[in-house]
Coordinates of N, CA and C in Angstrom, one line a residue:
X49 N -3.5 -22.3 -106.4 CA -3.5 -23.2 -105.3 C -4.9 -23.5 -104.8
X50 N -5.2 -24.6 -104.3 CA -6.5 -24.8 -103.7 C -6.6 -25.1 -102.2
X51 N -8.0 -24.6 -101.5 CA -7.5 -24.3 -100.4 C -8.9 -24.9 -99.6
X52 N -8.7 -25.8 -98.5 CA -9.9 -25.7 -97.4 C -10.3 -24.9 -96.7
X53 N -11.4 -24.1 -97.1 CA -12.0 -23.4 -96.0 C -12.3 -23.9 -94.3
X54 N -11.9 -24.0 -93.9 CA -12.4 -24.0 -92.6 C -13.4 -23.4 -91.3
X55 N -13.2 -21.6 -91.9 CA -14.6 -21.2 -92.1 C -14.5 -20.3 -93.1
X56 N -15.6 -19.4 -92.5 CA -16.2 -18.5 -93.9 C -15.2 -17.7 -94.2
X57 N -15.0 -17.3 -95.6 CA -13.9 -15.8 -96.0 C -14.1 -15.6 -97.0
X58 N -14.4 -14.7 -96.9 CA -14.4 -13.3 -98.4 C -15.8 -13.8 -99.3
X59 N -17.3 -14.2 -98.5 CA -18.3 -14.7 -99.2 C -18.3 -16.3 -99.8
X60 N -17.2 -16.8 -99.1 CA -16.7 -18.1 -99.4 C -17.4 -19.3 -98.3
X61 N -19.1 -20.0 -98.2 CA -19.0 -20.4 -97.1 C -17.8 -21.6 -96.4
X62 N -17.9 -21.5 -95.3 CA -16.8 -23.2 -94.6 C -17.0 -24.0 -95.4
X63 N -16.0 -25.1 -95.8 CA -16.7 -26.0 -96.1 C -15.8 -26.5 -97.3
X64 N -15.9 -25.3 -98.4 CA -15.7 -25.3 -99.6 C -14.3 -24.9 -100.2
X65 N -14.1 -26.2 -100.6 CA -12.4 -26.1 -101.4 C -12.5 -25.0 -102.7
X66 N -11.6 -24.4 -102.4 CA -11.7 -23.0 -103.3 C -9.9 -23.0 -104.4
X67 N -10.1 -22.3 -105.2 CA -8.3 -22.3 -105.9 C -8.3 -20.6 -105.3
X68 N -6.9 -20.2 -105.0 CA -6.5 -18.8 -105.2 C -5.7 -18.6 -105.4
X69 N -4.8 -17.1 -105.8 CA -3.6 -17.0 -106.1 C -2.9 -17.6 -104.9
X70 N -1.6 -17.6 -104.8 CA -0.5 -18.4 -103.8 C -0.4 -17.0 -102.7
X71 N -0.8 -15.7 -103.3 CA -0.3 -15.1 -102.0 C -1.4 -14.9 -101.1
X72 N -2.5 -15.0 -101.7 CA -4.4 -15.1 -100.8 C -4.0 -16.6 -100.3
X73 N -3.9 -17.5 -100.7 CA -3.3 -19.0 -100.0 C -2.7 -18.5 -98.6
X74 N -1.3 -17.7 -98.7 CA -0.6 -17.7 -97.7 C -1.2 -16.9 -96.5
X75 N -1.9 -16.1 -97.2 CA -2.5 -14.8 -96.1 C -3.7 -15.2 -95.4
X76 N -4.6 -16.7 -95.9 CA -5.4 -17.7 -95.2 C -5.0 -18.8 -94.5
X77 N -4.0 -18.9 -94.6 CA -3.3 -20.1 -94.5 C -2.9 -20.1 -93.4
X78 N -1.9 -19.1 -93.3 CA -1.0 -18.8 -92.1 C -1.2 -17.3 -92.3
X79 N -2.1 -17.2 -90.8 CA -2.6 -15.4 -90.1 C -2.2 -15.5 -88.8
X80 N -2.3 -14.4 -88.4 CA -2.1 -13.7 -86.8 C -3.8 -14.0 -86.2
X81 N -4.6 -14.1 -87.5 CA -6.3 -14.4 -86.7 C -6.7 -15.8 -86.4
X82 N -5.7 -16.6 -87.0 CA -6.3 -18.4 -86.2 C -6.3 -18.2 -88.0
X83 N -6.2 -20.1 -87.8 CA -6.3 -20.7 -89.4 C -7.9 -20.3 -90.4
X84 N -7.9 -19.7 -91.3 CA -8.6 -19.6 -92.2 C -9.1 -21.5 -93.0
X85 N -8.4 -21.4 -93.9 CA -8.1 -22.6 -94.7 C -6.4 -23.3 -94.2
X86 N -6.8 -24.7 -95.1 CA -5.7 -25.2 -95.3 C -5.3 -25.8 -96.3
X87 N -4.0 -25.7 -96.8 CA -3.9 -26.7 -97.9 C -4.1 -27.5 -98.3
X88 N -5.0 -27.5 -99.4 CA -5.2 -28.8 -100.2 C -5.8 -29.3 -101.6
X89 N -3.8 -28.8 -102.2 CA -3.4 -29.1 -103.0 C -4.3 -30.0 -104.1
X90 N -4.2 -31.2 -103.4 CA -4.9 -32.6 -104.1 C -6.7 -32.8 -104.2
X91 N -7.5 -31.7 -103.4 CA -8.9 -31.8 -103.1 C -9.2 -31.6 -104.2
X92 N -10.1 -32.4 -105.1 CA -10.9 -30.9 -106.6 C -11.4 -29.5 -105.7
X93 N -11.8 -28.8 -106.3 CA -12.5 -27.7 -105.9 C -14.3 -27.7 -105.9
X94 N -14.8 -27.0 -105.4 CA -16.0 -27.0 -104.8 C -16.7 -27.3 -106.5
X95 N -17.9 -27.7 -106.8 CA -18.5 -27.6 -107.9 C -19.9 -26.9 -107.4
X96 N -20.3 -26.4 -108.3 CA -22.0 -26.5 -108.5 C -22.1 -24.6 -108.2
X97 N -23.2 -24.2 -107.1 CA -23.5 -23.1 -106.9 C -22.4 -22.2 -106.0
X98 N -22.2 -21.1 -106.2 CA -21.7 -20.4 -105.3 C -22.1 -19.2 -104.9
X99 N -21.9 -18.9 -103.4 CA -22.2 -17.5 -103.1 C -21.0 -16.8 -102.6
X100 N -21.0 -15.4 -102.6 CA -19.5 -14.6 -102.8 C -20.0 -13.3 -102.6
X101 N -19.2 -12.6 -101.6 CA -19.5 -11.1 -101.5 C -18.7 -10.2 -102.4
X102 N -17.0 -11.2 -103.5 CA -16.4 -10.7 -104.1 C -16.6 -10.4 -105.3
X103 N -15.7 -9.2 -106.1 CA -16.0 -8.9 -107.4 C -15.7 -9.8 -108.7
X104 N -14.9 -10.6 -108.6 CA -14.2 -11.6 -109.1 C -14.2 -13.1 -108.6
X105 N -13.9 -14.2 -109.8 CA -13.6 -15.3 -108.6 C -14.0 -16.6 -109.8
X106 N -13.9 -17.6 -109.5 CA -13.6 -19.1 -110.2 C -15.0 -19.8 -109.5
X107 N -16.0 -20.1 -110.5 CA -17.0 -21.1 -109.7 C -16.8 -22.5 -110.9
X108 N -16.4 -23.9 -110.6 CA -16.7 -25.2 -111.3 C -18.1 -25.7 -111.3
X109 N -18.1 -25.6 -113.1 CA -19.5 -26.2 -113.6 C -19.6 -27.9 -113.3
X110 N -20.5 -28.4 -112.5 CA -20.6 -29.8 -112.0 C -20.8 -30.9 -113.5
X111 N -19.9 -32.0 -113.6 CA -19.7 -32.9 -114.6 C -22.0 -33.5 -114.6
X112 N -22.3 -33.3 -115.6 CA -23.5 -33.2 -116.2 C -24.7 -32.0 -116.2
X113 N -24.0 -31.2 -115.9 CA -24.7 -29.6 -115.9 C -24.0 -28.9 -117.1
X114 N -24.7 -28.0 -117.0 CA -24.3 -26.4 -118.6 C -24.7 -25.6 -117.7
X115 N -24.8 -25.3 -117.0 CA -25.0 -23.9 -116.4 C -24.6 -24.1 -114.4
X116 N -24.0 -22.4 -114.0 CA -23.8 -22.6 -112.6 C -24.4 -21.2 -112.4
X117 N -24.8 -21.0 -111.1 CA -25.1 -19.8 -110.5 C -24.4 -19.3 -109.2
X118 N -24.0 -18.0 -109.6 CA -23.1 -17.6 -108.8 C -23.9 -16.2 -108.1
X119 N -24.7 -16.3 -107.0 CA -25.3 -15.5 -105.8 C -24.2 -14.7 -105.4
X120 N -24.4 -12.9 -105.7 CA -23.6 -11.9 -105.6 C -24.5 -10.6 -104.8
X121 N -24.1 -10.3 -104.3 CA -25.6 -8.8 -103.3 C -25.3 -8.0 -104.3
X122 N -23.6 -7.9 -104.9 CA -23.7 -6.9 -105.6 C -24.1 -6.8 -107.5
X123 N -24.7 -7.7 -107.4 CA -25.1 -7.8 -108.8 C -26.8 -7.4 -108.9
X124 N -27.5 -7.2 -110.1 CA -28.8 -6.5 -110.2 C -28.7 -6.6 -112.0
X125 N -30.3 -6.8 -112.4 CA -30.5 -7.0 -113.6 C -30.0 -6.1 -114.5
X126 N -29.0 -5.3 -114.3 CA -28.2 -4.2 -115.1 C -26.9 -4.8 -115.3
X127 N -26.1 -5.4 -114.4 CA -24.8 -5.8 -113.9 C -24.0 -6.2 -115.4
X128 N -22.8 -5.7 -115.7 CA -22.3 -6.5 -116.9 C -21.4 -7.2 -116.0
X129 N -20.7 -8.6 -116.5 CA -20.5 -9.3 -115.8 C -19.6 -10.0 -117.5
X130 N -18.7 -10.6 -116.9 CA -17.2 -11.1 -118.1 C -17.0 -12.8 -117.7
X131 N -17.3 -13.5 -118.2 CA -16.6 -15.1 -118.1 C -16.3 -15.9 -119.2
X132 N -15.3 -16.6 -118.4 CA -14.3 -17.2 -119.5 C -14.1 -18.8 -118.7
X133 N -14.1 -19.6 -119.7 CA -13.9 -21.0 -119.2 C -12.2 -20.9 -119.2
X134 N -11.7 -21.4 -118.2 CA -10.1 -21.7 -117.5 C -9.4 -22.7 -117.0
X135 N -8.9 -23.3 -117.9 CA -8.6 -24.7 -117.5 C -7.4 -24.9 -118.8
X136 N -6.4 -26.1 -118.6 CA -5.7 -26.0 -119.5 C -6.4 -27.5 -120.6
X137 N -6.8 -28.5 -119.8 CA -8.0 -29.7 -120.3 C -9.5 -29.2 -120.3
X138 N -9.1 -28.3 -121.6 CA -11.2 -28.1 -121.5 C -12.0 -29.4 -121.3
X139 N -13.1 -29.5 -120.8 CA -13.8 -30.5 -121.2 C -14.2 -30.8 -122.7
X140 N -14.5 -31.7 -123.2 CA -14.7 -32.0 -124.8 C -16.1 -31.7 -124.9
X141 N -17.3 -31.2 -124.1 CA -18.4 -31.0 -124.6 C -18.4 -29.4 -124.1
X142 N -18.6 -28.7 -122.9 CA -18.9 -27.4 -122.6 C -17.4 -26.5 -122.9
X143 N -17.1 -26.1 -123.8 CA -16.1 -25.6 -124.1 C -16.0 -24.3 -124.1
X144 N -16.9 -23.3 -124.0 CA -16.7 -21.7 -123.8 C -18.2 -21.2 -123.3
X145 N -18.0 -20.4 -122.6 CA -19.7 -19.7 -121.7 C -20.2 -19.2 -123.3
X146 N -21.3 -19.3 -123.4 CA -22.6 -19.4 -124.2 C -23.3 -17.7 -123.6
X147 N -23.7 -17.7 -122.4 CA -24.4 -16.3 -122.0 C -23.7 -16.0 -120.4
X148 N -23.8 -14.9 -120.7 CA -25.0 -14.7 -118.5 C -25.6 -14.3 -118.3
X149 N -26.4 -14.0 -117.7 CA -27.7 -13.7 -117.1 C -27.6 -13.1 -115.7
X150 N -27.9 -12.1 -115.6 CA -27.8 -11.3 -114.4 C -29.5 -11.1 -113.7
X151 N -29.1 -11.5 -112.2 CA -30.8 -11.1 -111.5 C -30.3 -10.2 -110.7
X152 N -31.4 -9.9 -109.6 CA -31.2 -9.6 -108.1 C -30.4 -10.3 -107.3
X153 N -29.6 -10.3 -107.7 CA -28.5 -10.7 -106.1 C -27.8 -12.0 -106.6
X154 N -27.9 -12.2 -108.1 CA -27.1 -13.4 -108.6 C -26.9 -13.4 -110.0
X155 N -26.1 -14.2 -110.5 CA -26.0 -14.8 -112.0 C -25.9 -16.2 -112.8
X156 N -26.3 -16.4 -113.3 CA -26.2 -17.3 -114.5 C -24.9 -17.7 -115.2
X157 N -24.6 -18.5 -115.7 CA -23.3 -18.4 -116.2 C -23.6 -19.9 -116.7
X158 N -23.9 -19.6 -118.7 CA -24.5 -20.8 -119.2 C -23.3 -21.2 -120.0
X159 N -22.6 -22.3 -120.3 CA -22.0 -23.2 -121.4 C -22.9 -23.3 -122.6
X160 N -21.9 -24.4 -123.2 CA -22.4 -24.8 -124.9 C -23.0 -25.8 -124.7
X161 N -22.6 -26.2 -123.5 CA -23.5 -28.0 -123.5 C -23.3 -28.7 -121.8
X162 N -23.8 -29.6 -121.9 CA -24.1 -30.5 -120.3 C -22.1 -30.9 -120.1
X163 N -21.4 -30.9 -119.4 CA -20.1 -30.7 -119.0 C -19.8 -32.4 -119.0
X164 N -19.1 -32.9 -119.4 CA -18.4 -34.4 -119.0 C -17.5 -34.4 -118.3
X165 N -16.8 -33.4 -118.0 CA -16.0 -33.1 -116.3 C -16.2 -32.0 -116.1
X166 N -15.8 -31.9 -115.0 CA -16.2 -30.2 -114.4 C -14.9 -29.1 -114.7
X167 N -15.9 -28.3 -115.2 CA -15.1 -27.1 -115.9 C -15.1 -25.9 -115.1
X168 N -13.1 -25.1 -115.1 CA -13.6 -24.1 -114.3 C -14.1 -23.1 -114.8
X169 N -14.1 -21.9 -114.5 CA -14.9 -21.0 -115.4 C -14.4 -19.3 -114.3
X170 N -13.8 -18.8 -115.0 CA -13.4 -17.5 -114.2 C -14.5 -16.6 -114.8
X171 N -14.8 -15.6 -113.8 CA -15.6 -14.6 -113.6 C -15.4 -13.3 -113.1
X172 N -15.8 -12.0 -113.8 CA -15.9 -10.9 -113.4 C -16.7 -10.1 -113.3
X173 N -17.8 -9.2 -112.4 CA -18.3 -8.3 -112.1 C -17.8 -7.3 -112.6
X174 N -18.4 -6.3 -113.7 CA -17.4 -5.2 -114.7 C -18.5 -3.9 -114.2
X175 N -19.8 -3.8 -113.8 CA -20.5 -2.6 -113.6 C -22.2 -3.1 -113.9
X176 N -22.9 -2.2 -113.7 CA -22.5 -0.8 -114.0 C -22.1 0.0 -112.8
X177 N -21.3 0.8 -112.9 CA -20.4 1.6 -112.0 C -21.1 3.1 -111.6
X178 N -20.9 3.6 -111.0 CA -21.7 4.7 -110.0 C -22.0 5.8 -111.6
X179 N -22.5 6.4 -112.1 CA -23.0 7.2 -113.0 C -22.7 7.0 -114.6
X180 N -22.7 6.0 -114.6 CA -22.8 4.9 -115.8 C -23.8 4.2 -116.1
X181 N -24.5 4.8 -116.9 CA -25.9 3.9 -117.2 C -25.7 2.8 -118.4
X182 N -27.0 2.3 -118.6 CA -26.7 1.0 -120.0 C -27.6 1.3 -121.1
X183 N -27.9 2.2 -120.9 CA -28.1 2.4 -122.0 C -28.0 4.2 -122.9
X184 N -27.8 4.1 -123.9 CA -27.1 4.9 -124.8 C -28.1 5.6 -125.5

């Protein structure tokens, strides 16, 4: 389901139409703390850059881009990190993530090619995890 932020939640700034499961919908939607988001269904979702304090999450590659960056605190040039393009109409040019690229405090997240509509692209933060190193 997709949802207007109204204000900030979960690293999400206001503003930005987001998709979430239906039961994160309901628990923003309608709270005991004043409206989060609102439904809407019909909005596309945010495209281009995102920032997010969560471990997981959906950023849309903008129709003429191959690449999005998704700003995380908890990421660092060690971070493995998992993405997968998610959509049931791939676009006909960017059709599966190519790399990522992990910095200080963000990521990369490259396609095969410049997008002719905007593709989603699910994401996961996988480690490295408290006494887990990367190399062997």
């Amino acid at each position: 389901m997709t949802v207007l932020l109204s204000r900030a939640y979960g690293g999400y700034t206001a503003g930005q139409t987001i998709q979430v499961p239906t039961s994160l919908e309901n628990a923003i939607v309608g709270n005991s703390f004043g409206t989060v988001a609102s439904t809407s269904a019909a909005a596309a979702v945010t495209t281009g850059p995102l920032s997010t304090n969560l471990p997981a999450g959906r950023v849309t590659v903008p129709i003429g881009s191959s690449s999005v960056v998704v700003t995380n605190p908890s990421v660092d040039v060690n971070s493995k990190i998992f993405a997968v393009v998610n959509q049931a109409a791939a676009d006909a040019t960017l059709l599966r993530v190519e790399r990522i690229v992990p910095g200080a405090g963000s990521f990369t997240i490259y396609g095969t090619a410049n997008a002719t509509a905007a593709v989603s692209i699910d994401w996961a933060i996988l480690g490295p995890f408290a006494g887990l190193t990367t190399t062997l």
